[in-house]
CSV table of C-alpha atoms in Angstrom, one decimal:
chain,number,residue,atom,x,y,z
J,10,UNK,CA,79.9,-34.4,-66.4
J,11,UNK,CA,79.7,-31.0,-64.7
J,12,UNK,CA,76.1,-30.6,-65.7
J,13,UNK,CA,75.3,-34.1,-64.4
J,14,UNK,CA,76.9,-33.2,-61.0
J,15,UNK,CA,74.9,-29.9,-60.8
J,16,UNK,CA,71.7,-31.9,-61.6
J,17,UNK,CA,72.4,-34.3,-58.8
J,18,UNK,CA,73.2,-31.6,-56.4
J,19,UNK,CA,70.1,-29.7,-57.4
J,20,UNK,CA,68.0,-32.9,-56.9
J,21,UNK,CA,69.4,-33.5,-53.4
J,22,UNK,CA,68.8,-29.9,-52.3
J,23,UNK,CA,65.3,-30.2,-53.6
J,24,UNK,CA,64.7,-33.3,-51.6
J,25,UNK,CA,66.2,-31.8,-48.5
J,26,UNK,CA,63.9,-28.7,-48.9
J,27,UNK,CA,60.9,-30.8,-49.3
J,28,UNK,CA,61.7,-32.9,-46.2
J,29,UNK,CA,62.4,-29.6,-44.3
J,30,UNK,CA,59.0,-28.2,-45.4
J,31,UNK,CA,57.3,-31.4,-44.3
J,32,UNK,CA,59.0,-31.3,-40.9
J,33,UNK,CA,58.2,-27.6,-40.5
J,34,UNK,CA,54.5,-28.3,-41.2
J,35,UNK,CA,54.4,-31.2,-38.8
J,36,UNK,CA,56.0,-29.0,-36.2
J,37,UNK,CA,53.4,-26.4,-36.9
J,38,UNK,CA,50.5,-29.0,-36.5
J,39,UNK,CA,52.0,-30.3,-33.2
J,40,UNK,CA,52.3,-26.8,-31.8
J,41,UNK,CA,48.6,-26.1,-32.7
J,42,UNK,CA,47.1,-29.4,-31.7
J,43,UNK,CA,46.2,-28.5,-28.1
J,44,UNK,CA,45.0,-25.0,-28.4
J,45,UNK,CA,43.4,-25.2,-32.0
J,46,UNK,CA,43.0,-28.9,-32.9
J,47,UNK,CA,40.6,-28.0,-35.9
J,48,UNK,CA,43.3,-25.9,-37.6
J,49,UNK,CA,46.0,-28.5,-36.8
J,50,UNK,CA,43.8,-31.0,-38.6
J,51,UNK,CA,43.6,-28.7,-41.6
J,52,UNK,CA,47.4,-28.4,-41.7
J,53,UNK,CA,47.8,-32.2,-41.6
J,54,UNK,CA,45.1,-32.6,-44.3
J,55,UNK,CA,47.0,-30.3,-46.6
J,56,UNK,CA,50.1,-32.4,-46.2
J,57,UNK,CA,48.2,-35.6,-47.0
J,58,UNK,CA,46.4,-34.1,-50.0
J,59,UNK,CA,49.7,-33.0,-51.7
J,60,UNK,CA,50.1,-34.4,-55.2
J,61,UNK,CA,53.4,-36.2,-54.3
J,62,UNK,CA,53.5,-38.1,-51.0
J,63,UNK,CA,55.9,-36.3,-48.6
J,64,UNK,CA,56.0,-39.4,-46.4
J,65,UNK,CA,58.7,-41.4,-48.3
J,66,UNK,CA,60.7,-41.9,-45.0
J,67,UNK,CA,59.2,-44.0,-42.1
J,68,UNK,CA,60.0,-41.3,-39.5
J,69,UNK,CA,57.8,-38.7,-41.4
J,70,UNK,CA,55.1,-41.3,-42.0
J,71,UNK,CA,54.9,-42.3,-38.4
J,72,UNK,CA,55.0,-38.7,-37.1
J,73,UNK,CA,52.1,-37.7,-39.5
J,74,UNK,CA,50.0,-40.7,-38.4
J,75,UNK,CA,50.6,-40.0,-34.7
J,76,UNK,CA,49.7,-36.4,-35.1
J,77,UNK,CA,46.7,-37.0,-37.3
J,78,UNK,CA,45.3,-39.6,-34.8
J,79,UNK,CA,45.9,-37.1,-31.9
J,80,UNK,CA,44.2,-34.3,-33.8
J,81,UNK,CA,41.2,-36.6,-34.3
J,82,UNK,CA,41.2,-37.4,-30.6
J,83,UNK,CA,41.4,-33.6,-29.7
J,84,UNK,CA,38.5,-32.9,-32.2
J,85,UNK,CA,36.3,-35.6,-30.8
J,86,UNK,CA,36.4,-37.8,-33.9
J,87,UNK,CA,36.2,-41.5,-33.2
J,88,UNK,CA,38.4,-43.7,-35.3
J,89,UNK,CA,37.5,-47.4,-35.4
J,90,UNK,CA,40.2,-48.7,-37.8
J,91,UNK,CA,43.6,-49.3,-36.2
J,92,UNK,CA,45.5,-50.1,-39.4
J,93,UNK,CA,47.3,-46.7,-39.5
J,94,UNK,CA,48.0,-46.3,-35.8
J,95,UNK,CA,49.7,-49.7,-35.8
J,96,UNK,CA,52.2,-48.4,-38.4
J,97,UNK,CA,53.2,-45.6,-36.1
J,98,UNK,CA,53.2,-47.8,-33.0
J,99,UNK,CA,55.6,-50.3,-34.7
J,100,UNK,CA,57.9,-47.4,-35.6
J,101,UNK,CA,57.9,-45.7,-32.2
J,102,UNK,CA,58.3,-48.9,-30.2
J,103,UNK,CA,61.6,-49.4,-31.9
J,104,UNK,CA,62.8,-45.8,-32.6
J,105,UNK,CA,60.7,-43.4,-30.5
J,106,UNK,CA,61.0,-41.7,-27.1
J,107,UNK,CA,59.0,-42.8,-24.1
J,108,UNK,CA,56.8,-39.8,-24.7
J,109,UNK,CA,56.0,-40.8,-28.3
J,110,UNK,CA,55.4,-44.4,-27.2
J,111,UNK,CA,53.0,-43.2,-24.4
J,112,UNK,CA,51.0,-41.1,-26.8
J,113,UNK,CA,50.9,-43.8,-29.5
J,114,UNK,CA,49.7,-46.5,-27.1
J,115,UNK,CA,47.1,-44.2,-25.7
J,116,UNK,CA,45.7,-43.4,-29.1
J,117,UNK,CA,45.6,-47.0,-30.1
J,118,UNK,CA,43.7,-47.7,-26.9
J,119,UNK,CA,41.1,-45.0,-28.0
J,120,UNK,CA,40.8,-46.7,-31.4
J,121,UNK,CA,40.2,-50.1,-29.9
J,122,UNK,CA,37.7,-48.6,-27.3
J,123,UNK,CA,35.7,-47.1,-30.2
J,124,UNK,CA,35.7,-50.4,-32.1
J,125,UNK,CA,34.6,-52.2,-28.9
J,126,UNK,CA,37.7,-54.3,-28.5
J,127,UNK,CA,37.6,-53.5,-24.8
J,128,UNK,CA,40.2,-56.0,-23.5
J,129,UNK,CA,42.8,-55.0,-25.9
J,130,UNK,CA,42.0,-51.3,-25.3
J,131,UNK,CA,42.6,-51.7,-21.6
J,132,UNK,CA,46.0,-53.4,-22.4
J,133,UNK,CA,47.1,-50.4,-24.5
J,134,UNK,CA,46.0,-48.0,-21.8
J,135,UNK,CA,48.0,-50.0,-19.2
J,136,UNK,CA,51.1,-49.9,-21.3
J,137,UNK,CA,50.6,-46.2,-22.1
J,138,UNK,CA,50.4,-45.5,-18.4
J,139,UNK,CA,53.8,-47.2,-17.7
J,140,UNK,CA,55.4,-44.8,-20.2
J,141,UNK,CA,53.5,-41.8,-18.7
J,142,UNK,CA,54.9,-42.6,-15.3
J,143,UNK,CA,58.4,-42.9,-16.7
J,144,UNK,CA,58.1,-39.3,-18.1
J,145,UNK,CA,56.2,-38.1,-15.0
J,146,UNK,CA,53.3,-36.8,-17.2
J,147,UNK,CA,50.4,-36.3,-14.7
J,148,UNK,CA,48.0,-34.8,-17.3
J,149,UNK,CA,48.3,-37.8,-19.6
J,150,UNK,CA,48.0,-40.3,-16.7
J,151,UNK,CA,44.7,-38.4,-15.8
J,152,UNK,CA,43.5,-38.9,-19.5
J,153,UNK,CA,44.5,-42.6,-19.4
J,154,UNK,CA,42.7,-43.2,-16.1
J,155,UNK,CA,39.7,-41.3,-17.4
J,156,UNK,CA,39.5,-43.4,-20.5
J,157,UNK,CA,39.9,-46.6,-18.3
J,158,UNK,CA,37.1,-45.2,-16.1
J,159,UNK,CA,34.8,-44.7,-19.2
J,160,UNK,CA,35.8,-48.1,-20.5
J,161,UNK,CA,35.0,-49.8,-17.1
J,162,UNK,CA,31.7,-47.9,-16.8
J,163,UNK,CA,30.7,-48.9,-20.4
J,164,UNK,CA,32.0,-52.4,-20.6
J,165,UNK,CA,32.9,-53.9,-17.3
J,166,UNK,CA,30.9,-52.2,-14.7
J,167,UNK,CA,33.7,-52.4,-12.1
J,168,UNK,CA,36.6,-50.4,-10.6
J,169,UNK,CA,35.0,-47.2,-12.1
J,170,UNK,CA,35.3,-45.3,-8.7
J,171,UNK,CA,39.0,-46.2,-8.2
J,172,UNK,CA,39.9,-45.2,-11.7
J,173,UNK,CA,37.9,-41.9,-11.4
J,174,UNK,CA,39.7,-41.2,-8.2
J,175,UNK,CA,43.1,-42.0,-9.7
J,176,UNK,CA,42.4,-39.6,-12.6
J,177,UNK,CA,41.3,-36.8,-10.2
J,178,UNK,CA,44.5,-37.2,-8.2
J,179,UNK,CA,46.7,-37.0,-11.4
J,180,UNK,CA,44.8,-34.0,-12.7
J,181,UNK,CA,45.2,-32.3,-9.3
J,182,UNK,CA,49.0,-32.8,-9.5
J,183,UNK,CA,49.0,-31.5,-13.1
J,184,UNK,CA,47.3,-28.3,-11.9
J,185,UNK,CA,45.0,-28.1,-14.9
J,186,UNK,CA,41.7,-26.5,-13.5
J,187,UNK,CA,39.5,-27.6,-16.4
J,188,UNK,CA,40.6,-31.3,-16.1
J,189,UNK,CA,40.3,-31.1,-12.3
J,190,UNK,CA,36.6,-30.0,-12.7
J,191,UNK,CA,35.9,-32.6,-15.2
J,192,UNK,CA,37.4,-35.3,-13.0
J,193,UNK,CA,35.2,-34.2,-10.1
J,194,UNK,CA,32.2,-34.6,-12.4
J,195,UNK,CA,33.2,-38.0,-13.5
J,196,UNK,CA,33.8,-39.1,-9.9
J,197,UNK,CA,30.3,-37.7,-9.0
J,198,UNK,CA,28.9,-39.8,-11.8
J,199,UNK,CA,30.8,-42.9,-10.8
J,200,UNK,CA,29.4,-42.5,-7.2
J,201,UNK,CA,25.9,-42.0,-8.6
J,202,UNK,CA,25.9,-45.2,-10.6
J,203,UNK,CA,27.3,-47.0,-7.5
J,204,UNK,CA,24.3,-45.6,-5.5
J,205,UNK,CA,26.6,-43.6,-3.2
J,206,UNK,CA,24.4,-40.6,-3.4
J,207,UNK,CA,25.9,-38.4,-0.6
J,208,UNK,CA,29.4,-38.7,-2.1
J,209,UNK,CA,28.0,-38.1,-5.6
J,210,UNK,CA,26.2,-34.9,-4.6
J,211,UNK,CA,29.3,-33.5,-2.9
J,212,UNK,CA,31.4,-34.1,-6.1
J,213,UNK,CA,28.7,-32.7,-8.5
J,214,UNK,CA,28.1,-29.6,-6.4
J,215,UNK,CA,31.8,-28.9,-6.2
J,216,UNK,CA,32.2,-29.4,-9.9
J,217,UNK,CA,29.2,-27.2,-10.6
J,218,UNK,CA,30.7,-24.4,-8.5
J,219,UNK,CA,34.0,-24.7,-10.4
J,220,UNK,CA,32.1,-24.6,-13.8
J,221,UNK,CA,30.3,-21.5,-12.8
J,222,UNK,CA,33.7,-19.8,-11.9
J,223,UNK,CA,35.0,-20.8,-15.3
J,224,UNK,CA,31.8,-20.0,-17.1
J,225,UNK,CA,31.8,-23.4,-18.6
J,226,UNK,CA,28.2,-23.9,-19.7
J,227,UNK,CA,28.7,-27.4,-21.0
J,228,UNK,CA,30.1,-28.6,-17.6
J,229,UNK,CA,27.3,-26.8,-15.7
J,230,UNK,CA,24.6,-28.6,-17.8
J,231,UNK,CA,26.3,-31.9,-17.1
J,232,UNK,CA,26.3,-31.4,-13.4
J,233,UNK,CA,22.7,-30.2,-13.3
J,234,UNK,CA,21.5,-33.2,-15.4
J,235,UNK,CA,23.1,-35.7,-12.9
J,236,UNK,CA,21.9,-33.7,-9.8
J,237,UNK,CA,18.4,-34.0,-11.3
J,238,UNK,CA,18.9,-37.8,-11.8
J,239,UNK,CA,20.3,-38.1,-8.2
J,240,UNK,CA,17.4,-36.2,-6.6
J,241,UNK,CA,14.9,-38.5,-8.4
J,242,UNK,CA,16.8,-41.6,-7.0
J,243,UNK,CA,16.7,-40.0,-3.5
J,244,UNK,CA,12.9,-39.5,-3.9
J,245,UNK,CA,13.1,-35.8,-3.9
J,246,UNK,CA,10.8,-35.2,-6.9
J,247,UNK,CA,10.3,-31.5,-6.3
J,248,UNK,CA,14.1,-30.7,-6.4
J,249,UNK,CA,14.6,-33.0,-9.4
J,250,UNK,CA,11.7,-31.3,-11.3
J,251,UNK,CA,13.3,-27.9,-10.5
J,252,UNK,CA,16.7,-29.0,-11.7
J,253,UNK,CA,15.2,-30.3,-15.0
J,254,UNK,CA,13.4,-27.0,-15.4
J,255,UNK,CA,16.8,-25.2,-14.9
J,256,UNK,CA,18.5,-27.5,-17.4
J,257,UNK,CA,16.0,-27.0,-20.2
J,258,UNK,CA,14.7,-23.4,-19.6
J,259,UNK,CA,17.9,-21.8,-18.3
J,260,UNK,CA,20.5,-23.6,-20.1
J,261,UNK,CA,18.4,-24.6,-23.1
J,262,UNK,CA,19.9,-28.0,-23.2
J,263,UNK,CA,18.7,-30.8,-25.6
J,264,UNK,CA,16.6,-33.6,-24.1
J,265,UNK,CA,17.6,-37.2,-24.2
J,266,UNK,CA,15.6,-40.3,-23.8
J,267,UNK,CA,16.9,-40.8,-20.2
J,268,UNK,CA,15.7,-37.2,-19.4
J,269,UNK,CA,12.2,-38.0,-20.6
J,270,UNK,CA,12.2,-41.3,-18.7
J,271,UNK,CA,13.3,-39.8,-15.4
J,272,UNK,CA,10.9,-36.9,-15.9
J,273,UNK,CA,8.1,-39.4,-16.1
J,274,UNK,CA,9.2,-40.9,-12.8
J,275,UNK,CA,9.4,-37.4,-11.2
J,276,UNK,CA,5.9,-36.5,-12.3
J,277,UNK,CA,4.5,-39.9,-11.2
J,278,UNK,CA,6.0,-39.3,-7.8
J,279,UNK,CA,4.1,-36.1,-7.7
J,280,UNK,CA,0.8,-37.8,-8.9
J,281,UNK,CA,0.9,-35.9,-12.2
J,282,UNK,CA,-0.3,-38.9,-14.1
J,283,UNK,CA,-1.1,-37.3,-17.4
J,284,UNK,CA,2.3,-35.6,-17.7
J,285,UNK,CA,4.1,-38.8,-16.4
J,286,UNK,CA,2.5,-40.8,-19.3
J,287,UNK,CA,3.3,-37.9,-21.7
J,288,UNK,CA,7.0,-38.0,-20.8
J,289,UNK,CA,7.0,-41.8,-21.0
J,290,UNK,CA,5.7,-41.7,-24.5
J,291,UNK,CA,8.3,-39.1,-25.5
J,292,UNK,CA,10.9,-41.4,-24.1
J,293,UNK,CA,9.5,-44.3,-26.1
J,294,UNK,CA,10.0,-42.3,-29.3
J,295,UNK,CA,13.6,-41.5,-28.7
J,296,UNK,CA,16.1,-44.1,-30.3
J,297,UNK,CA,14.4,-46.9,-28.7
J,298,UNK,CA,16.3,-49.4,-30.7
J,299,UNK,CA,19.5,-48.8,-28.6
J,300,UNK,CA,19.7,-51.3,-25.8
J,301,UNK,CA,20.7,-48.9,-23.1
J,302,UNK,CA,17.7,-46.7,-24.1
J,303,UNK,CA,15.3,-49.5,-24.1
J,304,UNK,CA,16.5,-50.6,-20.6
J,305,UNK,CA,16.1,-47.0,-19.2
J,306,UNK,CA,12.6,-46.8,-20.7
J,307,UNK,CA,11.4,-50.2,-19.3
J,308,UNK,CA,13.0,-49.4,-15.9
J,309,UNK,CA,11.1,-46.0,-15.7
J,310,UNK,CA,7.9,-47.4,-17.1
J,311,UNK,CA,7.9,-50.1,-14.4
J,312,UNK,CA,8.3,-47.4,-11.7
J,313,UNK,CA,5.6,-45.2,-13.3
J,314,UNK,CA,3.0,-48.0,-13.8
J,315,UNK,CA,3.6,-49.2,-10.3
J,316,UNK,CA,3.1,-45.7,-8.8
J,317,UNK,CA,-0.2,-45.5,-10.8
J,318,UNK,CA,-1.3,-48.9,-9.6
J,319,UNK,CA,-1.3,-50.3,-13.1
J,320,UNK,CA,0.3,-53.5,-12.0
J,321,UNK,CA,-0.3,-55.5,-15.1
J,322,UNK,CA,1.7,-53.0,-17.3
J,323,UNK,CA,4.3,-52.7,-14.6
J,324,UNK,CA,4.8,-56.5,-14.5
J,325,UNK,CA,5.0,-56.6,-18.4
J,326,UNK,CA,7.6,-53.9,-18.5
J,327,UNK,CA,9.5,-55.5,-15.6
J,328,UNK,CA,9.7,-58.9,-17.3
J,329,UNK,CA,10.8,-57.3,-20.6
J,330,UNK,CA,13.5,-55.3,-18.8
J,331,UNK,CA,14.7,-58.5,-17.2
J,332,UNK,CA,15.0,-60.2,-20.6
J,333,UNK,CA,17.0,-57.2,-22.0
J,334,UNK,CA,19.1,-57.0,-18.9
J,335,UNK,CA,20.0,-60.8,-19.2
J,336,UNK,CA,21.3,-60.3,-22.8
J,337,UNK,CA,23.4,-57.2,-21.6
J,338,UNK,CA,24.7,-59.3,-18.7
J,339,UNK,CA,26.0,-61.9,-21.1
J,340,UNK,CA,27.6,-59.3,-23.2
J,341,UNK,CA,29.3,-57.8,-20.2
J,342,UNK,CA,30.4,-61.3,-19.1
J,343,UNK,CA,32.1,-61.6,-22.4
J,344,UNK,CA,33.8,-58.3,-22.0
J,345,UNK,CA,34.9,-59.4,-18.5
J,346,UNK,CA,36.5,-62.5,-20.1
J,347,UNK,CA,38.3,-60.2,-22.6
J,348,UNK,CA,39.6,-58.2,-19.6
J,349,UNK,CA,40.9,-61.2,-17.9
J,350,UNK,CA,42.7,-62.0,-21.2
J,351,UNK,CA,44.1,-58.5,-21.1
J,352,UNK,CA,45.3,-58.8,-17.5
J,353,UNK,CA,46.9,-62.2,-18.2
J,354,UNK,CA,48.8,-60.7,-21.3
J,355,UNK,CA,49.8,-57.7,-19.2
J,356,UNK,CA,51.2,-60.0,-16.5
J,357,UNK,CA,53.2,-61.9,-19.0
J,358,UNK,CA,54.7,-58.8,-20.5
J,359,UNK,CA,55.9,-57.3,-17.2
């Protein structure tokens, strides 16, 4: 009997020790996740790869899933399957704090965004924002509004400026200089796509100066690229060409289809016909199967051929652009209907 009692006591202590180790490793991953998300992911992976699952209790399982999804987000990894985050969400909605609910709903929104379930993603972001307000988390509110801004720009084409402004205000209140700079860039891009070029240039120039002060090369390249696009739209081909030269020769950035397409327009404006056609052919070779790339190519080709007085080719590209644009319009209309569903559901829940 005495030996049996000792065995039971030993077993219980072993279980407590295992749970303590799991809790300590989860604490370690959470502490690392903002400053070193790659290493935090390594810690979490080591827990998951243990021979015996350490997640025999729902609270440990939910916390592991939440931190794992957060680490993926911080590492820029897109997750398109929401089966795991749903487990964590179900647990935290019943047993969690407002902070845990806020983070879980935000991450679920990210997964739904990645899988193009835009209406439901917007709903999760809206619910997450309510919890972020309750805990007064300006940084998270900024991230929520930024993701809603990206979602609107990608799927709905509306309210992007308002959301970019809201994100900028929250980041300013958070005092995080990097996020403030990023929000200025996003606002400048939102103004650019809304053809408010003066406002766009002010934001992009301000963000560029902030990026220079912080020696953030990635942010500098992003600003220079959109300033080049902007000057092309304003008809200032010389400045646009100079900015593209700075982007590729000073910052050694990679070139995308849109860069080649806009460069073809820039050179056509300067009557450099051979180089304009060269850049147009380069654009044609870059991931042309993607709808947004095909639209950009056809738009630029129409402008280039018009400038070169090749009206037959310009008309053909314009007609093809219209066909592709119509198909995208119906896709956006479908997304808009999903957003109306999301708004209706949200109204019913509040």
